[in-house]
Short mmCIF file of C-alpha atoms in Angstrom, two decimals:
data_model
loop_
_atom_site.label_atom_id
_atom_site.label_comp_id
_atom_site.label_asym_id
_atom_site.label_seq_id
_atom_site.Cartn_x
_atom_site.Cartn_y
_atom_site.Cartn_z
CA UNK A 1 5.07 5.06 -25.67
CA UNK A 2 3.34 1.93 -23.27
CA UNK A 3 3.17 1.51 -20.19
CA UNK A 4 6.11 1.63 -17.82
CA UNK A 5 3.78 -1.83 -15.54
CA UNK A 6 5.15 -5.24 -17.01
CA UNK A 7 2.83 -5.89 -19.82
CA UNK A 8 3.53 -9.87 -19.93
CA UNK A 9 1.96 -10.56 -16.17
CA UNK A 10 -1.18 -12.04 -18.76
CA UNK A 11 1.70 -15.18 -19.28
CA UNK A 12 3.23 -14.58 -23.09
CA UNK A 13 6.92 -13.77 -22.97
CA UNK A 14 8.75 -14.06 -26.47
CA UNK A 15 9.39 -17.75 -26.44
CA UNK A 16 12.16 -19.55 -27.90
CA UNK A 17 12.43 -20.41 -31.91
CA UNK A 18 11.46 -25.06 -32.11
CA UNK A 19 10.27 -24.18 -28.86
CA UNK A 20 7.00 -26.42 -27.81
CA UNK A 21 4.23 -25.17 -26.51
CA UNK A 22 2.67 -25.92 -23.51
CA UNK A 23 0.85 -29.59 -24.50
CA UNK A 24 -3.45 -28.64 -21.98
CA UNK A 25 -4.74 -31.88 -23.62
CA UNK A 26 -3.56 -34.28 -20.66
CA UNK A 27 -5.95 -34.86 -17.25
CA UNK A 28 -2.83 -33.43 -15.16
CA UNK A 29 -3.55 -29.32 -13.96
CA UNK A 30 -2.38 -27.23 -16.16
CA UNK A 31 0.96 -24.98 -15.30
CA UNK A 32 0.30 -22.22 -14.06
CA UNK A 33 1.78 -19.21 -17.32
CA UNK A 34 -0.02 -15.88 -15.92
CA UNK A 35 -0.46 -13.73 -13.47
CA UNK A 36 -4.56 -14.56 -11.07
CA UNK A 37 -5.47 -13.99 -8.22
CA UNK A 38 -6.02 -17.82 -7.31
CA UNK A 39 -2.60 -17.90 -8.06
CA UNK A 40 -0.76 -19.82 -4.56
CA UNK A 41 1.23 -17.00 -2.67
CA UNK A 42 4.18 -18.76 -3.39
CA UNK A 43 3.91 -18.90 -6.67
CA UNK A 44 3.83 -14.85 -6.75
CA UNK A 45 6.52 -14.74 -4.21
CA UNK A 46 8.66 -16.51 -6.83
CA UNK A 47 7.73 -14.58 -9.56
CA UNK A 48 8.93 -10.97 -7.59
CA UNK A 49 12.15 -12.41 -6.72
CA UNK A 50 12.13 -13.55 -10.11
CA UNK A 51 12.15 -10.09 -11.31
CA UNK A 52 13.61 -7.89 -8.88
CA UNK A 53 17.38 -10.23 -9.42
CA UNK A 54 17.17 -9.89 -13.66
CA UNK A 55 16.07 -5.95 -12.98
CA UNK A 56 18.59 -5.40 -11.11
CA UNK A 57 21.44 -7.41 -12.46
CA UNK A 58 20.32 -5.76 -16.01
CA UNK A 59 20.35 -2.58 -14.78
CA UNK A 60 23.82 -2.83 -14.55
CA UNK A 61 24.41 -3.95 -18.23
CA UNK A 62 24.51 -3.00 -21.54
CA UNK A 63 20.80 -3.06 -23.79
CA UNK A 64 22.27 -6.12 -25.89
CA UNK A 65 23.68 -7.89 -22.36
CA UNK A 66 19.83 -7.39 -21.64
CA UNK A 67 17.91 -8.98 -24.53
CA UNK A 68 20.80 -12.05 -23.77
CA UNK A 69 19.23 -12.61 -20.44
CA UNK A 70 15.72 -12.14 -21.70
CA UNK A 71 16.26 -14.97 -24.05
CA UNK A 72 17.77 -17.40 -21.77
CA UNK A 73 15.85 -16.72 -19.54
CA UNK A 74 12.40 -17.69 -21.52
CA UNK A 75 15.09 -20.42 -22.84
CA UNK A 76 14.83 -21.94 -19.74
CA UNK A 77 11.14 -21.56 -19.36
CA UNK A 78 10.44 -24.29 -22.37
CA UNK A 79 12.34 -26.64 -20.72
CA UNK A 80 9.18 -28.95 -18.56
CA UNK A 81 9.32 -27.00 -14.91
CA UNK A 82 7.70 -26.52 -12.05
CA UNK A 83 5.60 -23.92 -11.09
CA UNK A 84 7.75 -22.63 -8.97
CA UNK A 85 10.72 -22.37 -10.89
CA UNK A 86 7.91 -21.35 -14.20
CA UNK A 87 6.67 -18.84 -12.23
CA UNK A 88 10.21 -17.66 -11.40
CA UNK A 89 12.13 -17.25 -14.74
CA UNK A 90 8.66 -16.07 -15.67
CA UNK A 91 9.76 -12.79 -13.51
CA UNK A 92 13.45 -13.05 -15.01
CA UNK A 93 12.35 -11.87 -18.22
CA UNK A 94 9.82 -9.72 -17.42
CA UNK A 95 12.10 -8.06 -15.37
CA UNK A 96 15.10 -7.42 -17.78
CA UNK A 97 12.27 -6.46 -20.54
CA UNK A 98 12.14 -2.85 -17.66
CA UNK A 99 15.32 -2.64 -17.90
CA UNK A 100 15.62 -3.03 -21.07
CA UNK A 101 12.40 -0.43 -20.86
CA UNK A 102 14.90 2.03 -18.30
CA UNK A 103 17.61 2.04 -21.13
CA UNK A 104 15.14 2.57 -24.48
CA UNK A 105 12.99 5.54 -23.10
CA UNK A 106 15.90 7.41 -21.19
CA UNK A 107 15.39 6.79 -17.71
CA UNK A 108 18.45 7.64 -15.70
CA UNK A 109 17.51 9.11 -12.18
CA UNK A 110 15.09 7.63 -9.61
CA UNK A 111 16.41 3.88 -10.64
CA UNK A 112 17.79 3.17 -6.87
CA UNK A 113 14.73 4.18 -5.91
CA UNK A 114 12.82 2.61 -7.83
CA UNK A 115 14.42 -0.59 -6.94
CA UNK A 116 14.34 0.18 -2.82
CA UNK A 117 10.39 -0.59 -4.38
CA UNK A 118 10.89 -3.76 -6.04
CA UNK A 119 12.64 -4.72 -3.06
CA UNK A 120 10.36 -3.92 -1.00
CA UNK A 121 7.24 -5.44 -3.05
CA UNK A 122 9.31 -8.49 -3.41
CA UNK A 123 9.57 -9.07 -0.11
CA UNK A 124 5.61 -8.72 1.00
CA UNK A 125 4.78 -10.64 2.72
CA UNK A 126 1.70 -12.50 2.45
CA UNK A 127 1.60 -10.51 -1.59
CA UNK A 128 -1.90 -9.58 -2.51
CA UNK A 129 -2.71 -11.24 -5.42
CA UNK A 130 -5.39 -8.32 -6.82
CA UNK A 131 -4.20 -7.40 -10.32
CA UNK A 132 -2.75 -3.45 -8.82
CA UNK A 133 -1.16 -4.76 -6.28
CA UNK A 134 0.51 -7.61 -8.53
CA UNK A 135 2.22 -5.28 -10.66
CA UNK A 136 5.48 -4.01 -10.10
CA UNK A 137 6.65 -0.41 -9.51
CA UNK A 138 6.19 1.79 -12.43
CA UNK A 139 9.72 3.23 -13.07
CA UNK A 140 10.45 6.10 -12.81
CA UNK A 141 9.51 8.96 -15.48
CA UNK A 142 12.12 9.15 -18.73
CA UNK A 143 14.01 12.39 -18.86
CA UNK A 144 15.75 11.04 -22.45
CA UNK A 145 16.31 11.52 -25.10
CA UNK A 146 15.56 7.72 -26.31
CA UNK A 147 17.68 5.66 -28.23
CA UNK A 148 17.78 5.48 -31.97
CA UNK A 149 14.97 2.97 -33.16
CA UNK A 150 17.35 2.07 -35.25
CA UNK A 151 20.16 0.15 -32.89
CA UNK A 152 16.80 -1.23 -30.60
CA UNK A 153 16.18 -4.72 -31.35
CA UNK A 154 12.27 -4.58 -32.93
CA UNK A 155 10.13 -7.23 -31.08
CA UNK A 156 12.65 -4.49 -28.53
CA UNK A 157 11.20 -1.83 -29.95
CA UNK A 158 7.54 -3.27 -30.39
CA UNK A 159 7.29 -4.17 -26.44
CA UNK A 160 8.68 -0.98 -25.02
CA UNK A 161 7.49 1.89 -27.54
CA UNK A 162 3.86 -0.22 -29.80
CA UNK A 163 2.43 -2.82 -27.33
CA UNK A 164 -0.60 -1.86 -25.83
CA UNK A 165 -1.75 -1.62 -22.02
CA UNK A 166 -1.16 -5.96 -20.47
CA UNK A 167 -4.39 -7.32 -19.42
CA UNK A 168 -5.12 -9.50 -16.21
CA UNK A 169 -5.32 -12.75 -17.43
CA UNK A 170 -9.04 -13.16 -16.01
CA UNK A 171 -10.05 -10.52 -18.04
CA UNK A 172 -8.21 -12.79 -20.93
CA UNK A 173 -10.75 -15.13 -20.73
CA UNK A 174 -13.16 -14.43 -20.23
CA UNK A 175 -12.71 -12.68 -23.45
CA UNK A 176 -11.61 -16.05 -24.16
CA UNK A 177 -15.05 -17.62 -23.50
CA UNK A 178 -16.95 -14.54 -25.04
CA UNK A 179 -15.55 -15.67 -27.62
CA UNK A 180 -15.60 -18.56 -28.12
CA UNK A 181 -11.58 -19.53 -29.04
CA UNK A 182 -10.73 -23.30 -28.46
CA UNK A 183 -7.10 -22.87 -28.49
CA UNK A 184 -4.95 -23.39 -25.70
CA UNK A 185 -4.54 -20.07 -23.54
CA UNK A 186 -0.81 -20.15 -23.91
CA UNK A 187 -1.71 -19.36 -27.57
CA UNK A 188 -2.68 -16.05 -27.26
CA UNK A 189 -2.15 -13.05 -28.23
CA UNK A 190 0.80 -11.29 -25.18
CA UNK A 191 -0.49 -8.36 -25.28
CA UNK A 192 -3.89 -6.72 -25.92
CA UNK A 193 -5.94 -3.35 -24.88
CA UNK A 194 -8.65 -2.92 -21.78
CA UNK A 195 -12.40 -4.07 -23.45
CA UNK A 196 -10.72 -4.64 -27.26
CA UNK A 197 -12.02 -7.75 -29.26
CA UNK A 198 -8.33 -10.31 -29.72
CA UNK A 199 -9.75 -10.12 -33.70
CA UNK A 200 -6.74 -8.22 -36.38
CA UNK A 201 -7.38 -4.98 -35.58
CA UNK A 202 -7.84 -3.50 -38.90
CA UNK A 203 -5.54 -1.12 -40.92
CA UNK A 204 -2.77 -4.54 -39.72
CA UNK A 205 -0.87 -5.66 -42.62
CA UNK A 206 -2.49 -9.03 -43.90
CA UNK A 207 -0.01 -11.35 -45.73
CA UNK A 208 -1.15 -14.00 -48.29
CA UNK A 209 0.85 -16.96 -48.64
CA UNK A 210 1.37 -18.03 -51.90
CA UNK A 211 2.04 -21.78 -52.61
CA UNK A 212 5.07 -22.71 -54.65
CA UNK A 213 3.59 -24.01 -57.57
CA UNK A 214 1.96 -20.38 -58.26
CA UNK A 215 5.00 -18.60 -57.64
CA UNK A 216 4.98 -16.55 -61.52
CA UNK A 217 8.68 -16.49 -62.92
CA UNK A 218 10.32 -13.85 -64.73
CA UNK A 219 13.42 -13.81 -66.64
CA UNK A 220 15.55 -11.32 -65.55
CA UNK A 221 15.33 -7.36 -66.49
CA UNK A 222 18.32 -6.46 -67.21
CA UNK A 223 18.92 -2.15 -67.31
CA UNK A 224 22.32 -2.91 -68.52
CA UNK A 225 22.55 -6.67 -69.75
CA UNK A 226 24.49 -9.15 -67.99
CA UNK A 227 25.60 -6.19 -65.66
CA UNK A 228 23.43 -4.92 -63.55
CA UNK A 229 19.23 -5.62 -63.79
CA UNK A 230 16.63 -2.68 -62.87
CA UNK A 231 14.85 -2.31 -59.45
CA UNK A 232 17.91 -3.75 -57.86
CA UNK A 233 20.58 -2.76 -55.35
CA UNK A 234 24.57 -2.44 -56.14
CA UNK A 235 28.36 -1.72 -55.74
CA UNK A 236 31.38 -0.27 -57.29
CA UNK A 237 34.17 -0.94 -55.36
CA UNK A 238 37.73 0.13 -55.80
CA UNK A 239 41.09 2.17 -54.71
CA UNK A 240 40.87 5.90 -54.38
CA UNK A 241 41.83 7.16 -58.43
CA UNK A 242 40.92 3.99 -59.66
CA UNK A 243 38.52 5.53 -62.05
CA UNK A 244 35.66 4.29 -60.45
CA UNK A 245 33.59 7.73 -60.93
CA UNK A 246 34.20 7.01 -64.55
CA UNK A 247 32.90 4.14 -65.09
CA UNK A 248 29.30 5.29 -62.66
CA UNK A 249 28.96 7.59 -65.08
CA UNK A 250 29.77 5.09 -68.57
CA UNK A 251 26.43 3.79 -67.14
CA UNK A 252 24.11 6.88 -66.14
CA UNK A 253 25.12 7.94 -69.59
CA UNK A 254 23.92 5.45 -71.08
CA UNK A 255 20.89 4.37 -68.94
CA UNK A 256 20.16 7.72 -69.97
CA UNK A 257 20.11 7.88 -73.89
CA UNK A 258 20.13 4.40 -74.28
CA UNK A 259 23.97 3.77 -75.71
CA UNK A 260 24.17 0.13 -76.74
CA UNK A 261 26.56 -1.30 -73.21
CA UNK A 262 28.93 -3.79 -74.86
CA UNK A 263 26.49 -3.99 -78.20
CA UNK A 264 23.34 -4.99 -76.07
CA UNK A 265 20.47 -2.37 -76.06
CA UNK A 266 19.85 -0.08 -73.38
CA UNK A 267 16.02 1.31 -72.42
CA UNK A 268 16.51 5.01 -71.47
CA UNK A 269 15.37 6.03 -68.97
CA UNK A 270 15.54 8.80 -66.29
CA UNK A 271 19.31 8.82 -64.67
CA UNK A 272 19.56 10.50 -61.20
CA UNK A 273 23.44 11.54 -60.28
CA UNK A 274 23.88 12.49 -56.01
CA UNK A 275 27.71 13.46 -56.29
CA UNK A 276 29.04 14.11 -53.25
CA UNK A 277 32.85 14.10 -54.37
CA UNK A 278 34.04 15.86 -57.93
CA UNK A 279 30.91 17.58 -58.07
CA UNK A 280 32.50 20.21 -60.29
CA UNK A 281 34.27 17.78 -62.19
CA UNK A 282 31.22 16.55 -63.29
CA UNK A 283 30.29 18.46 -66.26
CA UNK A 284 33.79 17.68 -67.94
CA UNK A 285 33.25 14.77 -67.11
CA UNK A 286 30.26 14.01 -69.01
CA UNK A 287 31.11 15.93 -71.93
CA UNK A 288 33.62 13.69 -72.56
CA UNK A 289 31.68 10.58 -72.60
CA UNK A 290 30.34 12.85 -74.83
CA UNK A 291 32.53 13.59 -77.06
CA UNK A 292 34.43 10.68 -77.19
CA UNK A 293 31.03 8.06 -78.06
CA UNK A 294 29.95 10.52 -80.23
CA UNK A 295 26.43 10.89 -78.60
CA UNK A 296 25.12 14.33 -77.83
CA UNK A 297 23.55 14.99 -74.21
CA UNK A 298 20.86 18.12 -74.83
CA UNK A 299 17.91 17.64 -73.50
CA UNK A 300 18.78 13.72 -71.88
CA UNK A 301 17.55 12.65 -68.48
CA UNK A 302 20.11 13.07 -66.81
CA UNK A 303 19.94 15.50 -63.27
CA UNK A 304 22.21 15.80 -60.94
CA UNK A 305 22.14 16.14 -57.27
CA UNK A 306 24.25 17.28 -54.36
CA UNK A 307 25.65 14.86 -51.60
CA UNK A 308 23.20 13.96 -49.32
CA UNK A 309 22.65 11.63 -46.03
CA UNK A 310 21.21 9.27 -47.28
CA UNK A 311 20.41 8.01 -43.58
CA UNK A 312 18.93 10.92 -42.85
CA UNK A 313 15.33 11.15 -42.10
CA UNK A 314 14.65 14.84 -43.47
CA UNK A 315 17.44 14.38 -46.27
CA UNK A 316 16.03 11.88 -48.15
CA UNK A 317 12.77 13.24 -47.38
CA UNK A 318 15.05 16.57 -49.59
CA UNK A 319 15.54 14.29 -52.52
CA UNK A 320 13.02 12.61 -52.99
CA UNK A 321 10.81 15.51 -53.37
CA UNK A 322 13.02 16.93 -55.97
CA UNK A 323 13.07 13.21 -58.28
CA UNK A 324 9.47 14.31 -57.32
CA UNK A 325 9.67 17.63 -59.37
CA UNK A 326 12.22 17.45 -61.44
CA UNK A 327 12.09 13.93 -63.30
CA UNK A 328 8.18 12.55 -61.69
CA UNK A 329 6.84 16.03 -62.38
CA UNK A 330 6.75 15.51 -66.41
CA UNK A 331 5.42 11.87 -66.28
CA UNK A 332 8.45 9.37 -65.86
CA UNK A 333 10.15 7.42 -63.39
CA UNK A 334 13.89 7.26 -62.96
CA UNK A 335 15.44 4.37 -63.96
CA UNK A 336 18.93 3.91 -62.37
CA UNK A 337 20.24 7.06 -59.05
CA UNK A 338 23.30 6.96 -58.82
CA UNK A 339 25.28 7.19 -55.06
CA UNK A 340 28.96 8.79 -55.72
CA UNK A 341 30.26 7.68 -53.10
CA UNK A 342 29.24 6.30 -50.42
CA UNK A 343 30.85 8.26 -47.80
CA UNK A 344 29.92 11.01 -48.98
CA UNK A 345 26.03 9.88 -48.38
CA UNK A 346 26.14 8.52 -45.55
CA UNK A 347 25.13 11.18 -43.27
CA UNK A 348 27.50 10.78 -39.51
CA UNK A 349 27.64 7.47 -38.65
CA UNK A 350 30.20 4.60 -38.87
CA UNK A 351 30.42 3.27 -42.22
CA UNK A 352 31.79 0.28 -40.17
CA UNK A 353 28.63 -0.26 -37.63
CA UNK A 354 26.29 -3.04 -38.42
CA UNK A 355 23.62 0.11 -37.01
CA UNK A 356 24.66 2.91 -39.05
CA UNK A 357 25.10 0.61 -42.30
CA UNK A 358 21.90 -1.17 -41.87
CA UNK A 359 20.55 2.09 -42.23
CA UNK A 360 22.11 3.49 -45.36
CA UNK A 361 20.72 0.43 -46.63
CA UNK A 362 17.95 0.78 -45.50
CA UNK A 363 17.60 4.40 -46.85
CA UNK A 364 17.89 3.41 -50.17
CA UNK A 365 15.39 0.07 -50.28
CA UNK A 366 13.28 3.01 -49.81
CA UNK A 367 14.45 4.91 -52.98
CA UNK A 368 14.21 2.25 -55.28
CA UNK A 369 11.57 0.48 -53.79
CA UNK A 370 9.21 3.59 -54.70
CA UNK A 371 10.49 4.52 -57.74
CA UNK A 372 11.01 0.62 -59.38
CA UNK A 373 14.64 1.69 -60.14
CA UNK A 374 18.31 0.62 -59.77
CA UNK A 375 20.19 2.29 -56.62
CA UNK A 376 23.58 1.86 -57.69
CA UNK A 377 26.56 3.35 -55.34
CA UNK A 378 30.66 3.26 -55.80
CA UNK A 379 32.16 3.15 -52.93
CA UNK A 380 36.15 2.77 -51.47
CA UNK A 381 38.10 -0.98 -51.42
CA UNK A 382 39.23 -1.91 -47.48
CA UNK A 383 42.01 -0.45 -45.98
CA UNK A 384 43.82 -4.03 -45.64
CA UNK A 385 41.93 -6.05 -47.55
CA UNK A 386 40.93 -4.53 -51.63
CA UNK A 387 39.41 -7.78 -52.77
CA UNK A 388 36.66 -6.48 -50.72
CA UNK A 389 34.62 -3.36 -49.84
CA UNK A 390 34.76 -1.35 -46.88
CA UNK A 391 33.40 -1.19 -43.91
CA UNK A 392 30.92 -3.50 -42.43
CA UNK A 393 29.36 -6.87 -44.15
CA UNK A 394 26.56 -6.20 -43.50
CA UNK A 395 26.60 -3.51 -46.73
CA UNK A 396 27.19 -6.51 -49.10
CA UNK A 397 24.66 -8.68 -47.38
CA UNK A 398 22.68 -6.94 -48.71
CA UNK A 399 23.77 -5.93 -53.07
CA UNK A 400 21.98 -7.79 -55.87
CA UNK A 401 25.09 -7.36 -57.70
CA UNK A 402 28.84 -5.85 -56.62
CA UNK A 403 31.50 -5.58 -59.04
CA UNK A 404 35.47 -4.62 -57.41
CA UNK A 405 37.58 -2.03 -60.20
CA UNK A 406 41.13 -2.15 -60.38
CA UNK A 407 43.76 -1.54 -61.09
CA UNK A 408 46.38 -3.53 -61.38
CA UNK A 409 48.81 -3.35 -64.64
CA UNK A 410 45.34 -3.14 -66.78
CA UNK A 411 41.54 -1.95 -65.38
CA UNK A 412 39.98 -4.91 -64.94
CA UNK A 413 36.07 -5.32 -63.82
CA UNK A 414 35.19 -7.81 -61.78
CA UNK A 415 31.87 -9.52 -60.16
CA UNK A 416 32.54 -10.84 -56.24
CA UNK A 417 28.38 -10.90 -56.33
CA UNK A 418 25.60 -11.62 -58.72
CA UNK A 419 22.09 -12.94 -55.94
CA UNK A 420 20.62 -14.39 -58.45
CA UNK A 421 23.10 -14.81 -62.13
CA UNK A 422 26.30 -15.71 -62.38
CA UNK A 423 29.44 -14.15 -62.16
CA UNK A 424 29.92 -12.26 -65.50
CA UNK A 425 33.45 -12.88 -66.82
CA UNK A 426 36.24 -10.53 -65.87
CA UNK A 427 36.45 -7.11 -68.48
CA UNK A 428 39.09 -5.22 -69.37
CA UNK A 429 38.75 -1.71 -69.27
CA UNK A 430 40.46 1.64 -70.82
CA UNK A 431 40.20 5.89 -68.82
CA UNK A 432 41.45 8.04 -72.83
CA UNK A 433 42.40 10.76 -72.28
CA UNK A 434 39.69 13.48 -74.51
CA UNK A 435 40.34 16.64 -74.95
CA UNK A 436 37.19 18.75 -74.78
CA UNK A 437 36.61 20.78 -77.38
CA UNK A 438 36.41 24.97 -76.97
CA UNK A 439 37.08 24.46 -73.35
CA UNK A 440 40.90 25.84 -72.91
CA UNK A 441 42.60 27.25 -68.96
CA UNK A 442 43.63 30.64 -68.10
CA UNK A 443 46.79 30.55 -70.41
CA UNK A 444 44.87 29.10 -73.23
CA UNK A 445 45.58 25.43 -73.13
CA UNK A 446 42.75 22.67 -74.40
CA UNK A 447 41.51 20.60 -71.27
CA UNK A 448 40.82 17.40 -71.01
CA UNK A 449 38.95 14.66 -69.29
CA UNK A 450 38.26 10.82 -69.22
CA UNK A 451 35.78 7.72 -70.51
CA UNK A 452 36.13 5.13 -69.85
CA UNK A 453 36.55 2.37 -72.74
CA UNK A 454 35.54 -1.79 -72.54
CA UNK A 455 38.27 -3.84 -74.54
CA UNK A 456 35.90 -7.09 -75.42
CA UNK A 457 39.28 -8.72 -75.42
CA UNK A 458 40.05 -12.24 -73.84
CA UNK A 459 40.69 -11.39 -69.95
CA UNK A 460 42.19 -14.72 -69.04
CA UNK A 461 45.78 -13.42 -69.55
CA UNK A 462 45.45 -10.39 -67.52
CA UNK A 463 43.07 -11.78 -64.78
CA UNK A 464 46.48 -14.48 -63.83
CA UNK A 465 48.92 -12.32 -64.58
CA UNK A 466 46.57 -10.14 -61.67
CA UNK A 467 46.70 -12.99 -59.66
CA UNK A 468 50.28 -14.22 -59.92
CA UNK A 469 52.01 -10.62 -58.90
CA UNK A 470 48.76 -9.22 -56.74
CA UNK A 471 49.91 -6.13 -55.50
CA UNK A 472 53.43 -4.17 -56.97
CA UNK A 473 53.91 -3.80 -53.28
CA UNK A 474 53.53 -7.56 -50.54
CA UNK A 475 50.37 -6.33 -48.27
CA UNK A 476 50.57 -5.76 -44.53
CA UNK A 477 48.86 -9.42 -43.67
CA UNK A 478 50.78 -11.39 -47.25
CA UNK A 479 54.30 -10.51 -45.78
CA UNK A 480 53.73 -11.27 -41.79
CA UNK A 481 52.00 -14.28 -43.47
CA UNK A 482 54.87 -15.09 -44.90
CA UNK A 483 57.81 -14.82 -42.20
CA UNK A 484 55.73 -17.66 -40.01
CA UNK A 485 55.93 -19.99 -42.82
CA UNK A 486 59.26 -19.20 -42.89
CA UNK A 487 59.65 -20.15 -39.57
CA UNK A 488 57.56 -22.95 -39.12
CA UNK A 489 59.01 -24.48 -41.48
CA UNK A 490 62.75 -23.68 -40.41
CA UNK A 491 62.10 -25.15 -37.28
CA UNK A 492 59.83 -28.56 -38.49
CA UNK A 493 61.67 -31.52 -38.52
CA UNK A 494 60.76 -32.90 -42.31
CA UNK A 495 61.14 -29.30 -44.03
CA UNK A 496 57.14 -28.52 -43.81
CA UNK A 497 54.91 -27.25 -41.04
CA UNK A 498 51.30 -28.27 -39.85
CA UNK A 499 48.55 -25.12 -41.84
CA UNK A 500 46.35 -26.19 -38.97
CA UNK A 501 49.81 -23.99 -36.98
CA UNK A 502 50.04 -21.85 -39.52
CA UNK A 503 46.40 -20.89 -38.98
CA UNK A 504 47.49 -20.54 -34.85
CA UNK A 505 50.09 -18.92 -35.14
CA UNK A 506 48.57 -16.09 -37.53
CA UNK A 507 45.71 -16.09 -35.01
CA UNK A 508 47.86 -14.96 -32.26
CA UNK A 509 48.96 -11.50 -34.20
CA UNK A 510 45.19 -10.42 -34.96
CA UNK A 511 45.23 -11.84 -38.90
CA UNK A 512 41.46 -12.10 -39.82
CA UNK A 513 40.29 -15.62 -40.70
CA UNK A 514 39.43 -14.20 -44.39
CA UNK A 515 42.85 -12.33 -44.52
CA UNK A 516 44.63 -15.48 -44.08
CA UNK A 517 43.07 -17.81 -47.02
CA UNK A 518 43.52 -14.48 -48.82
CA UNK A 519 46.85 -14.38 -48.32
CA UNK A 520 48.01 -18.54 -48.50
CA UNK A 521 45.84 -18.31 -51.75
CA UNK A 522 48.10 -14.48 -52.89
CA UNK A 523 51.35 -16.08 -51.95
CA UNK A 524 50.69 -20.24 -52.96
CA UNK A 525 49.82 -18.09 -56.84
CA UNK A 526 53.13 -15.83 -56.21
CA UNK A 527 55.23 -19.63 -55.50
CA UNK A 528 56.24 -18.31 -52.65
CA UNK A 529 54.76 -21.49 -50.75
CA UNK A 530 53.68 -24.72 -50.77
CA UNK A 531 50.96 -26.30 -50.63
CA UNK A 532 50.01 -30.02 -50.39
CA UNK A 533 47.27 -31.78 -48.76
CA UNK A 534 47.03 -29.94 -44.82
CA UNK A 535 51.58 -29.58 -44.87
CA UNK A 536 52.73 -26.17 -45.80
CA UNK A 537 56.82 -25.50 -46.95
CA UNK A 538 58.86 -23.31 -48.55
CA UNK A 539 60.52 -23.52 -51.88
CA UNK A 540 64.60 -22.49 -51.29
CA UNK A 541 64.20 -19.58 -53.61
CA UNK A 542 61.71 -17.88 -51.17
CA UNK A 543 64.45 -18.33 -48.58
CA UNK A 544 66.63 -16.20 -50.71
CA UNK A 545 64.13 -13.94 -51.88
CA UNK A 546 64.71 -10.02 -49.90
#
């Protein structure tokens, strides 16, 4: 844990991107950018006043608001300032950082007495300028618990929990002279251990730059040709009961057995299927796939795992240990890991929150990177918008490939994202009932399951029909959007309405921009509205519909 003292008295704060560095090449006196015993007392006072004001304010704010204040203070410092104002804003930035330290480390009681000490320190007249007394009073001991690392901006976490102790500016100057470093002082690292060299410490990450013309270009390495690449993060989503788990099982069985996908060869590899839903039926489903496609599963490297809370480090380690024991032990690495479903393998976090979703994505990336395999997630559609997966948009942003499986009169697989390739055409599929030989229920009746069958037919007509008809029952926003359009057209003078006015009216009732454009496309495809330029019209037949 870093010291409670403000490390950045050495003069370096987080600098806004694009901000110019101080110009030290002119003959004018160098600006005061940090503590020094030779600083004028009024400069030290300005720093302390800024520190006190920002600390008091940020302790009443949440972490995100305190970070925003810190950024604003550093943005103000990017402009040319007098030494007095530079010290004031630098003190405010450091005061907000110390308040963030209290938030992150769990300091609760004792803050009132700490603020009293800060006030006495700021009002000291004249201020003592030696390094010991120039430091603000240290924060009280934290009671905890600390904030979760994933809920703290990385730079804040490093500054508070990963940074070494502060250094006096004079000591940094001496070390610069000893090391014959010619860069201006403002370019030095913000923090340094007492007595340590300014050279890069051993064991730190080394980054190598590659010139663009030397980057190796490789063709796609397909796991399932035209659909999913190897070493990728992919997702298939759809409504409950649409068959998405059957599709995931079909892909898993094809990879595990090397069964061709749509006539293209598939290189066999081990598969780990983490079944959070339908575990009891998993055996029947893979048996149905085997019977329907005539492919045996004896000795096939297809492994079943119970649900795992991926963001939980203990659960993630347990999954890796199980894979190492069951797959790596025989000299192989998984080619595919399926998480069915996201909800059952998410743990206790919030799918709709970016921090929780980021933890899930990072866990999936850790497994994918460790084994060089593809991670396929099975997920549910959104509640209101069925064209997108449920939860935070951070998930889609991280995906290499995303597919939607819908059942609107026909089972349709549609690519909604391909990061490194063109979107493939939609695929028509059907769920085929399969009787399981030799298996009967307690009443002596044959047991059945189902398997996915891909229909390599022209799907353009099915796609057009699905787009035109939409869901069997219009959604909430479609109804509201149509009612608003009818009202605006009736109120208009020329049997038309402005699209801009329609958007504003929909926004007033809480319809998101993405939903508004989906509603417009859906209503236009159904023939319930007409759009020409920036005008919206209603056909007579639409007024007569219920």
